[in-house]
mmCIF file of C-alpha atoms in Angstrom:
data_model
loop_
_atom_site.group_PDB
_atom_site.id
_atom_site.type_symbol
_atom_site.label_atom_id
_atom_site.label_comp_id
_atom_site.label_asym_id
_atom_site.label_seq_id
_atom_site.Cartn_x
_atom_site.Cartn_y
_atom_site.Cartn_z
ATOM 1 C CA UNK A 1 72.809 -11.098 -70.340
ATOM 2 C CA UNK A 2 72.775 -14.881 -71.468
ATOM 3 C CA UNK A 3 69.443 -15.681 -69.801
ATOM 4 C CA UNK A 4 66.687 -12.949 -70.387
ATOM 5 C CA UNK A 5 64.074 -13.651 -67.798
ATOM 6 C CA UNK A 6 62.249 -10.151 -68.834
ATOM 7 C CA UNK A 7 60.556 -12.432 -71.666
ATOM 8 C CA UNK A 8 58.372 -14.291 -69.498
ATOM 9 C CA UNK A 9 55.764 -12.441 -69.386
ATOM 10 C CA UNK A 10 52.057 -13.267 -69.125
ATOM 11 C CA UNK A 11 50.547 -13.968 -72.319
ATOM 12 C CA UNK A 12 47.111 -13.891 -72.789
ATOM 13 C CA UNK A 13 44.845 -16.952 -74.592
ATOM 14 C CA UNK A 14 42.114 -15.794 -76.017
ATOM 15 C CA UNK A 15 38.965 -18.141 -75.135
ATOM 16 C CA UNK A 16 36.357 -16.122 -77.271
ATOM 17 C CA UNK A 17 34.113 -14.905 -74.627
ATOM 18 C CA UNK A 18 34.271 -18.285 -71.991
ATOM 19 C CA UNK A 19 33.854 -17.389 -68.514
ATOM 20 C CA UNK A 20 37.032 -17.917 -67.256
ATOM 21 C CA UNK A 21 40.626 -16.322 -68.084
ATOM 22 C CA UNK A 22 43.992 -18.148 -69.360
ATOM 23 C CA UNK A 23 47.548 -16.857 -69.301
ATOM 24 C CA UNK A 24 50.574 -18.475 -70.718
ATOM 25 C CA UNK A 25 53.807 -17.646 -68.375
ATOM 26 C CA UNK A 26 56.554 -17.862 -71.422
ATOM 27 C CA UNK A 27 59.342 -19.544 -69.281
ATOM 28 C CA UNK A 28 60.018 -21.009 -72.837
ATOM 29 C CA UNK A 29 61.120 -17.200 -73.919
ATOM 30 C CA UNK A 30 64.122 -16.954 -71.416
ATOM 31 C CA UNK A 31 66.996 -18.417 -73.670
ATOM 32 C CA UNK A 32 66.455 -20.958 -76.912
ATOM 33 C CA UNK A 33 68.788 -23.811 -75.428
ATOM 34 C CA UNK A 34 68.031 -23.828 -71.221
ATOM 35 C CA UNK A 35 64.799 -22.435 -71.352
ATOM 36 C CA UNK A 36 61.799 -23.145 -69.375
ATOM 37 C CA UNK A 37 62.185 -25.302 -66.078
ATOM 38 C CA UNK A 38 65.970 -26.460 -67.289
ATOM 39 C CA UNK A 39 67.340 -23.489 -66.316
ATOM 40 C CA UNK A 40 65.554 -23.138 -63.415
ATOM 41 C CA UNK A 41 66.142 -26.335 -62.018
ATOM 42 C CA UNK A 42 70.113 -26.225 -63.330
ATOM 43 C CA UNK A 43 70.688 -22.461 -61.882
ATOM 44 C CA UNK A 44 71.470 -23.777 -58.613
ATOM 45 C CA UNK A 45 73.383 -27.018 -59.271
ATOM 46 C CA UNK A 46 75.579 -25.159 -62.021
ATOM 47 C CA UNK A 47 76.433 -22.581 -58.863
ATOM 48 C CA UNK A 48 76.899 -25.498 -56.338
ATOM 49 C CA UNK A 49 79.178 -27.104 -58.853
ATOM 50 C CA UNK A 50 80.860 -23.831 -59.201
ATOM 51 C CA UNK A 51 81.191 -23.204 -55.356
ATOM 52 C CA UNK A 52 82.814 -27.026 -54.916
ATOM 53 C CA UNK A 53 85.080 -26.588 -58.099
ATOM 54 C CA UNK A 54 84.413 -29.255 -59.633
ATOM 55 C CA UNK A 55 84.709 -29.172 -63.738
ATOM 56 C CA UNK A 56 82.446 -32.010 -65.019
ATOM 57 C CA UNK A 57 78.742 -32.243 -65.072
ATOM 58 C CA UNK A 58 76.656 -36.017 -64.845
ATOM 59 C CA UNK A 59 73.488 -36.261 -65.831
ATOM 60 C CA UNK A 60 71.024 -39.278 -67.066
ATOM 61 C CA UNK A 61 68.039 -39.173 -69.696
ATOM 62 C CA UNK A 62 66.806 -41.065 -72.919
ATOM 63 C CA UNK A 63 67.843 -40.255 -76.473
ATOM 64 C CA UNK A 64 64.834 -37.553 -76.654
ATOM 65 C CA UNK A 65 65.626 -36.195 -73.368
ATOM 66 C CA UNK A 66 65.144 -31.964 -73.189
ATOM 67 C CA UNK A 67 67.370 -32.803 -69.844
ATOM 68 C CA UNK A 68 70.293 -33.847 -71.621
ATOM 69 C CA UNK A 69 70.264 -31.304 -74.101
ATOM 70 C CA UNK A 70 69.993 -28.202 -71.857
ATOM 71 C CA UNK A 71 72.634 -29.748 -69.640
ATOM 72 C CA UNK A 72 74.868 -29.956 -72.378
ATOM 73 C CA UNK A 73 74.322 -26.029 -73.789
ATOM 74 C CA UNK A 74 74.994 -25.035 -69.774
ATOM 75 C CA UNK A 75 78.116 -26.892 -69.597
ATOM 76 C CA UNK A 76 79.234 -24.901 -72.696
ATOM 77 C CA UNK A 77 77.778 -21.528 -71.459
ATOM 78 C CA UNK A 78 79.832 -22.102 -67.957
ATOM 79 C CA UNK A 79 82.821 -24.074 -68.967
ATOM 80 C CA UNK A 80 81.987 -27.279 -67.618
ATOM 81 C CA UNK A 81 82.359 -30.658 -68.992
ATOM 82 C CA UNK A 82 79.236 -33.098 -69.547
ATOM 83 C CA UNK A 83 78.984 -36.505 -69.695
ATOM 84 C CA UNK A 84 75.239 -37.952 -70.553
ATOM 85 C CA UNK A 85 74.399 -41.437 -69.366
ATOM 86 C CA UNK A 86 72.202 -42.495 -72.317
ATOM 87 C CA UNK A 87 69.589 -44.845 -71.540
ATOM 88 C CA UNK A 88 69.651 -47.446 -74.785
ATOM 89 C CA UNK A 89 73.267 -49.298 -75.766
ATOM 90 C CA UNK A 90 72.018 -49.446 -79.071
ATOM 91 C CA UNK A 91 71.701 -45.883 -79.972
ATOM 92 C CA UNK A 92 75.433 -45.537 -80.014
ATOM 93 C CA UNK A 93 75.213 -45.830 -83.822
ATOM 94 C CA UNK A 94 72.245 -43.163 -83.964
ATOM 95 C CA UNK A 95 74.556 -40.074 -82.480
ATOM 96 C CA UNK A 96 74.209 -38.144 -85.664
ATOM 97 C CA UNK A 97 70.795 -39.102 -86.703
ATOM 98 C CA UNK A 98 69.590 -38.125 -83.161
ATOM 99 C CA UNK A 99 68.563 -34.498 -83.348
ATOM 100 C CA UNK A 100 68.725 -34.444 -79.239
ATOM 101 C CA UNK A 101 72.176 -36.791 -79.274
ATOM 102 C CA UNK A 102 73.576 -34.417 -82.277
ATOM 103 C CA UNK A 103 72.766 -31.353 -80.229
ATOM 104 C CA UNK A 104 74.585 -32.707 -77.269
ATOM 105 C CA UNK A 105 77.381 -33.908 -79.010
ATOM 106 C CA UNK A 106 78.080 -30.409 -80.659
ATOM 107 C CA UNK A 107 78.139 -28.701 -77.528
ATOM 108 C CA UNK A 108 81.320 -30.707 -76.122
ATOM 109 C CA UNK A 109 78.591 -33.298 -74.335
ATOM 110 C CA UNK A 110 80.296 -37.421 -74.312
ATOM 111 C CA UNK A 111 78.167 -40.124 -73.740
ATOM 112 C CA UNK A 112 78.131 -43.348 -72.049
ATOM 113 C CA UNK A 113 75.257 -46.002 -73.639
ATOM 114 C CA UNK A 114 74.068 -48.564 -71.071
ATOM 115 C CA UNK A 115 71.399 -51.124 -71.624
ATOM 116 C CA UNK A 116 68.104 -50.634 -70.077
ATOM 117 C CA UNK A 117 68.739 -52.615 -67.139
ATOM 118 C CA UNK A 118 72.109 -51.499 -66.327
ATOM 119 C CA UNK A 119 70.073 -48.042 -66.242
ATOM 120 C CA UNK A 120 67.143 -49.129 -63.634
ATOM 121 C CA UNK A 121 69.601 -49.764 -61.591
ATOM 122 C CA UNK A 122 71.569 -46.021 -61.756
ATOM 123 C CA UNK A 123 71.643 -45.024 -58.448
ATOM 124 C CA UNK A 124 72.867 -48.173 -57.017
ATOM 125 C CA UNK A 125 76.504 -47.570 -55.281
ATOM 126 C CA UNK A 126 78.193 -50.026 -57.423
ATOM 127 C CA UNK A 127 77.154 -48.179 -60.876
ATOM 128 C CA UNK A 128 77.779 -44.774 -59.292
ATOM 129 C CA UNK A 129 81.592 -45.802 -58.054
ATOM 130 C CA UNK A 130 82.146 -46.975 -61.397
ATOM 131 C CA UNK A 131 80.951 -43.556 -62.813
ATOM 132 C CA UNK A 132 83.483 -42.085 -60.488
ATOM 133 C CA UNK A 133 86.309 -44.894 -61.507
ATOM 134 C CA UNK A 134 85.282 -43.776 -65.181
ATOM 135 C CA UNK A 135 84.882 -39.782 -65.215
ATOM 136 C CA UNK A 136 86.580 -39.105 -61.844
ATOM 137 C CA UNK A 137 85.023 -36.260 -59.497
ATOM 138 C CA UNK A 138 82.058 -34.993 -60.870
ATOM 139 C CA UNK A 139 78.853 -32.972 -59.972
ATOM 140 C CA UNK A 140 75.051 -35.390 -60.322
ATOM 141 C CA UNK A 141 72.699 -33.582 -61.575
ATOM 142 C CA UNK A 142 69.975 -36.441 -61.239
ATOM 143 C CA UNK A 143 67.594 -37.658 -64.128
ATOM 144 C CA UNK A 144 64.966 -34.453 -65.231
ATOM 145 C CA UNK A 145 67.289 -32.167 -63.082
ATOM 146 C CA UNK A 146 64.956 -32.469 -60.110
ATOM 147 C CA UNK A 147 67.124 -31.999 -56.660
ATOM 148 C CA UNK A 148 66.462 -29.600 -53.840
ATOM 149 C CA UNK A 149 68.871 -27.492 -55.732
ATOM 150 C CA UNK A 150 66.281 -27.402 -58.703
ATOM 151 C CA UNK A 151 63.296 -26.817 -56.381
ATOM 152 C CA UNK A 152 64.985 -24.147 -55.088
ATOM 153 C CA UNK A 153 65.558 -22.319 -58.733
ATOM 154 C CA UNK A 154 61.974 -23.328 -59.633
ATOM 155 C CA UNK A 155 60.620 -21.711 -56.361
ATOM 156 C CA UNK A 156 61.606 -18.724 -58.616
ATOM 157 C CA UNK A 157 58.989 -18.815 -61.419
ATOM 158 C CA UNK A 158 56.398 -17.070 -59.838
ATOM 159 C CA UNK A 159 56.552 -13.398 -59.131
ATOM 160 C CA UNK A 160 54.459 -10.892 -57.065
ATOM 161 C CA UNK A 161 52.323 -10.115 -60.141
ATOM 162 C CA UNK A 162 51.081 -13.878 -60.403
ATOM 163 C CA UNK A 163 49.030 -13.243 -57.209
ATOM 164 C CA UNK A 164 45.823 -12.651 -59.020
ATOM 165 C CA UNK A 165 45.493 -15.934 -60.686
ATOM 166 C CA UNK A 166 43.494 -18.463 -58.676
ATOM 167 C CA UNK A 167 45.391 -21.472 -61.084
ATOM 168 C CA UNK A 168 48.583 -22.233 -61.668
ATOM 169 C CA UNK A 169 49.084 -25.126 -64.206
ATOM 170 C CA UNK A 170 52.096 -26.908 -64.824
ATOM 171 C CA UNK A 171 53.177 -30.519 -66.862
ATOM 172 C CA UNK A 172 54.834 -33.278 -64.420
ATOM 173 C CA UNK A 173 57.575 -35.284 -65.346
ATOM 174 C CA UNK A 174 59.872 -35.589 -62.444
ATOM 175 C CA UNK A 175 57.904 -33.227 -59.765
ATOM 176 C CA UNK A 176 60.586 -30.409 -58.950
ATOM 177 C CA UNK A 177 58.775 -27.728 -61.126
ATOM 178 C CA UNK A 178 55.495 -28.318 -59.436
ATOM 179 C CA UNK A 179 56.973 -28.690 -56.024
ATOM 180 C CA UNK A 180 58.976 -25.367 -56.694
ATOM 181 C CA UNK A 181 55.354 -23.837 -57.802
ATOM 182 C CA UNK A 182 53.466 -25.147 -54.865
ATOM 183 C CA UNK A 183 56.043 -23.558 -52.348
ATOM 184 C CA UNK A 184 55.932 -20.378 -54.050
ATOM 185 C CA UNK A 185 52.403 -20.363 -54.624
ATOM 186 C CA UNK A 186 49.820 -18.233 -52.122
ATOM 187 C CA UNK A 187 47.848 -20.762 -49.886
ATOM 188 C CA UNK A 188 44.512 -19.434 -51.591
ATOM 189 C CA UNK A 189 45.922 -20.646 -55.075
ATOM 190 C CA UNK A 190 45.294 -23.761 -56.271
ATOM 191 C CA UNK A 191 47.959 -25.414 -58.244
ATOM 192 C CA UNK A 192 47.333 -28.795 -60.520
ATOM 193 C CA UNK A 193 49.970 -30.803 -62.022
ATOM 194 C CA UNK A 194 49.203 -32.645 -65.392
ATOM 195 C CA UNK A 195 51.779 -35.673 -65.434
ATOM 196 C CA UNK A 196 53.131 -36.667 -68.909
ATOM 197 C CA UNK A 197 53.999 -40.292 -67.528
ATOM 198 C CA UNK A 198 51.242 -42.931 -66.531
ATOM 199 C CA UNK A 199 50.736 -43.843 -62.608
ATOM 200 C CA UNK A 200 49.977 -42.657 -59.380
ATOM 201 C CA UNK A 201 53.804 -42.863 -57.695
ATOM 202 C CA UNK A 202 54.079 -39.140 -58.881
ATOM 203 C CA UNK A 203 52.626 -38.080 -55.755
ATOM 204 C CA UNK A 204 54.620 -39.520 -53.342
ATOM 205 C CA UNK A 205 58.166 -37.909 -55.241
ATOM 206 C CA UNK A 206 56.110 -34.585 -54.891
ATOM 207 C CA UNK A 207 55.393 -34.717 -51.586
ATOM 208 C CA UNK A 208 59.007 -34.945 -50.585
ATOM 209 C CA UNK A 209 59.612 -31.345 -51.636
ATOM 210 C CA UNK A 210 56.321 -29.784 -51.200
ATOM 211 C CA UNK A 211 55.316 -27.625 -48.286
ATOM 212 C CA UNK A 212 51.957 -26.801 -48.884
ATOM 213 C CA UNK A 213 48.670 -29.136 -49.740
ATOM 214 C CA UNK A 214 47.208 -26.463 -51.930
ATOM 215 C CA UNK A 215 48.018 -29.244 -55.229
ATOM 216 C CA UNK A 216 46.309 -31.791 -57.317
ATOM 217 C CA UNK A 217 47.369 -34.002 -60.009
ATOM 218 C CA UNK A 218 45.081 -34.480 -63.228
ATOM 219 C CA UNK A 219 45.911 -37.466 -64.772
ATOM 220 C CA UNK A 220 43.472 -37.566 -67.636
ATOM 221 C CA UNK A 221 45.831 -35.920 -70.325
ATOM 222 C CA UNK A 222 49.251 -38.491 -70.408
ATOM 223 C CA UNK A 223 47.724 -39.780 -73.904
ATOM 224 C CA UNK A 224 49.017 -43.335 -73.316
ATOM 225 C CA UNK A 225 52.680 -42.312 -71.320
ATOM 226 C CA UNK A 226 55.842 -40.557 -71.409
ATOM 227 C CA UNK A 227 56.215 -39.278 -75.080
ATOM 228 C CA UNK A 228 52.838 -40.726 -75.981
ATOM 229 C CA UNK A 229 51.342 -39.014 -78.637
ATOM 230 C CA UNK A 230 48.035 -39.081 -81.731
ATOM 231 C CA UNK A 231 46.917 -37.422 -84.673
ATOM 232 C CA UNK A 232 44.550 -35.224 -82.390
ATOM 233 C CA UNK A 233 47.373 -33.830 -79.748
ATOM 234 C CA UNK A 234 48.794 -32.900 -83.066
ATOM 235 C CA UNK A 235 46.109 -31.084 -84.396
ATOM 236 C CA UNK A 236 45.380 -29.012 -80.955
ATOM 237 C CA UNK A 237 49.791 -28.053 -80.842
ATOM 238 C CA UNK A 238 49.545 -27.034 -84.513
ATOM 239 C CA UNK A 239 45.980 -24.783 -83.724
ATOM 240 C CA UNK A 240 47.385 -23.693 -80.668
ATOM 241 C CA UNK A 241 50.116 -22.183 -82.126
ATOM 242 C CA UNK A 242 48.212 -21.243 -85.196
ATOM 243 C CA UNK A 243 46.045 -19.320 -83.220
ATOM 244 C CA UNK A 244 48.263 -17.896 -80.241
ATOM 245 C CA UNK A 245 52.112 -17.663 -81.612
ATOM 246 C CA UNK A 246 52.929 -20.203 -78.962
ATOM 247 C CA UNK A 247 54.861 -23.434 -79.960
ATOM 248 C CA UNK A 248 53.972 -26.072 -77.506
ATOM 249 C CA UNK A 249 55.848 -29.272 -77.228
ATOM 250 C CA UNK A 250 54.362 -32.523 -77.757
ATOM 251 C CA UNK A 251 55.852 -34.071 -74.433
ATOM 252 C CA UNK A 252 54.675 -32.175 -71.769
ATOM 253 C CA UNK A 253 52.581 -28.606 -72.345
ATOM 254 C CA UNK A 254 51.015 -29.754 -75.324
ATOM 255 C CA UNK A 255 49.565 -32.025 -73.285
ATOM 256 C CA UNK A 256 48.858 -29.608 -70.561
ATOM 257 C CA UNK A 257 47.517 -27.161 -72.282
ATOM 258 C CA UNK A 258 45.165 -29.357 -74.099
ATOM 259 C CA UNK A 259 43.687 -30.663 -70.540
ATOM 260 C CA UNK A 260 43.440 -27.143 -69.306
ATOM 261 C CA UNK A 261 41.027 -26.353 -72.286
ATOM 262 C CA UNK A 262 39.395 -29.720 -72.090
ATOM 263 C CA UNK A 263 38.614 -28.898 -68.682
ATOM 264 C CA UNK A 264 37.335 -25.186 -69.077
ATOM 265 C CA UNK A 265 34.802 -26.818 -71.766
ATOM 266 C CA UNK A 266 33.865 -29.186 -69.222
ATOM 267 C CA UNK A 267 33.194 -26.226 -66.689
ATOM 268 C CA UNK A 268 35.721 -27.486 -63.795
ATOM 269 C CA UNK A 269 36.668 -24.256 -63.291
ATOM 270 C CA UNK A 270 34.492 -21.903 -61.243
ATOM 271 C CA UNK A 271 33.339 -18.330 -63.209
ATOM 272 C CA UNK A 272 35.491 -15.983 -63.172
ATOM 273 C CA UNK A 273 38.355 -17.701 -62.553
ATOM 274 C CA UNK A 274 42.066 -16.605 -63.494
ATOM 275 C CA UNK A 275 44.288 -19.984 -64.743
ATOM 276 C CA UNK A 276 48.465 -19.298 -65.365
ATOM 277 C CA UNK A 277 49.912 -22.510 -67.104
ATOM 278 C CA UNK A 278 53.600 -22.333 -66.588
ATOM 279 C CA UNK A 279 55.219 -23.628 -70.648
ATOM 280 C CA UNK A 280 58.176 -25.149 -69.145
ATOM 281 C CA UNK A 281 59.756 -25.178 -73.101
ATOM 282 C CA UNK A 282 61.317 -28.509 -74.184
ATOM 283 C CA UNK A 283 60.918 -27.483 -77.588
ATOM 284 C CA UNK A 284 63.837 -29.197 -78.612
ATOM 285 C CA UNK A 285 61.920 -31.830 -78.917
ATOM 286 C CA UNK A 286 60.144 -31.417 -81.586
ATOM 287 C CA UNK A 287 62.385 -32.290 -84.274
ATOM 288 C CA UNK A 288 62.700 -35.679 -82.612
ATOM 289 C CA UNK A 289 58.859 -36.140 -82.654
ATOM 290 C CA UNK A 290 58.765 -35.301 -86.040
ATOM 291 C CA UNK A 291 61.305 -37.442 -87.545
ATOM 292 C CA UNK A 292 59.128 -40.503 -86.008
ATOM 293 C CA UNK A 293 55.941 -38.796 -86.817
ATOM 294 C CA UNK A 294 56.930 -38.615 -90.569
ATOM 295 C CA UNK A 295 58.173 -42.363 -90.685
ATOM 296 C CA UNK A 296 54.549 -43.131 -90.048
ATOM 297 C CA UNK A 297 53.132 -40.620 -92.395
ATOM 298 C CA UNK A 298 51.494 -38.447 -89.604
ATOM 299 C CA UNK A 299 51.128 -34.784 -89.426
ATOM 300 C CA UNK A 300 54.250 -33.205 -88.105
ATOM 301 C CA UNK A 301 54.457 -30.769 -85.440
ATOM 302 C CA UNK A 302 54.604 -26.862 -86.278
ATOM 303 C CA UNK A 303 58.275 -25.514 -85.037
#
């Protein structure tokens, strides 16, 4: 079987004796390329694409973008051709010295590099009929993945077991994972989203999909914005995993997972209480980070 979703499982954190409980959900176990929320936000646009026969895939992101790399390694698992729309004409030149770009490239992934305007204005009819004059018919699969399709597959993560956790935790980029969670989610539970980007217009994009009001955002722990990072984020990731086995990437559940315990030392959740963060993988990632972590002469990120 290509994806193995038998490996996540529930992993216990140890929090020496705190009054409160923390699980990991290792989404990041179910396949080293589309792990995490990538495959469950591409399961069902991969099968729509297969359903309307159409061959090549579409997709946007940035030259760091876990997106663009797991939508190149499912194009290659299912035969389909990808084309990333790179935000950044520049990094044209950078292909090979991109670890995310290099990865893409090498599973059959072509790229179009538009400027940064050109790209704020992506979903404008006049730049998508040129994508069409340009690639011919081909499936969207929208920035981050996140489609109705994608809350649909991420509707998915929890399972009958997950019932006994009064928490579920979960990074925010785009909102499809955390809309899939709230809709899945009993009414009792209490889910809270941790946004890696700055600003409040999160909530809006969340409430298009979400059915229940059973969610908060905590937007203490974006470190600055999207891809944001410091020595100390570094130092909890490289603990974290020094302590627990569990790699955590510096985008989104590093950050996560460092508000959750930030917050349990604060006491904001009750006694007794059972907290499931969802690691939603991006992984890939870290090489990128690293490369511009060691140009400044930082620590790097355990892989």
């Amino acid at each position: 079987m290509i994806f193995k979703l038998e490996n996540s499982v529930n992993q216990q954190v140890d929090l020496h004796h705190k009054d409160v409980e923390l699980y990991v959900k290792r989404e990041d176990a179910i396949h080293p390329f589309v792990s995490g929320n990538k495959y469950r936000k591409l399961k069902y646009n991969v099968l729509e694409a297969q359903k309307k026969g159409i061959k090549t895939l579409v997709t946007f992101g940035g030259a760091y973008s876990n997106h663009i790399a797991a939508v190149a390694a499912a194009g290659q698992l299912f035969g389909f051709k990808t084309v990333g729309i790179i935000r950044g004409e520049e990094l044209w030149t950078e292909i090979d010295k991109n670890p995310t770009l290099s990865f893409a490239k090498q599973r059959g992934m072509r790229f179009k590099f538009v400027t940064r305007e050109a790209y704020r204005r992506k979903s404008s009819s006049d730049f998508i009929a040129a994508l069409k004059d340009e690639f011919g018919d081909y499936y969207h699969v929208p920035e981050g993945g996140t489609n109705t399709f994608a809350v649909k597959g991420c509707e998915e993560i929890l399972t009958e077991s997950d019932n006994e956790f009064d928490y579920i935790c979960s990074a925010v980029g785009t909102g499809g994972t955390i809309s899939g969670l709230i809709n899945c989610s009993k009414p009792r539970q209490q889910v809270l989203g941790f946004p890696a980007l700055k600003g409040d217009f999160l909530k809006s994009d969340i409430s298009k999909f979400a059915k229940q009001s059973n969610w908060e955002l905590i937007t203490d722990y974006h470190f600055g914005g999207y891809a944001k990072i410091n020595e100390e984020l570094v130092a909890f990731i490289n603990q974290f995993k020094t302590d627990y086995k569990i790699p955590l990437d510096p985008v989104y559940t590093g950050k996560m997972l460092f508000g959750i315990f930030d917050l349990i030392e604060k006491g904001f959740f009750p006694k007794g209480s059972k907290i499931l963060a969802i690691h939603t993988g991006g992984l890939q990632g870290i090489e990128g980070m690293n490369a511009l972590l060691k140009k400044k002469n930082l620590p790097l990120i355990m892989l």
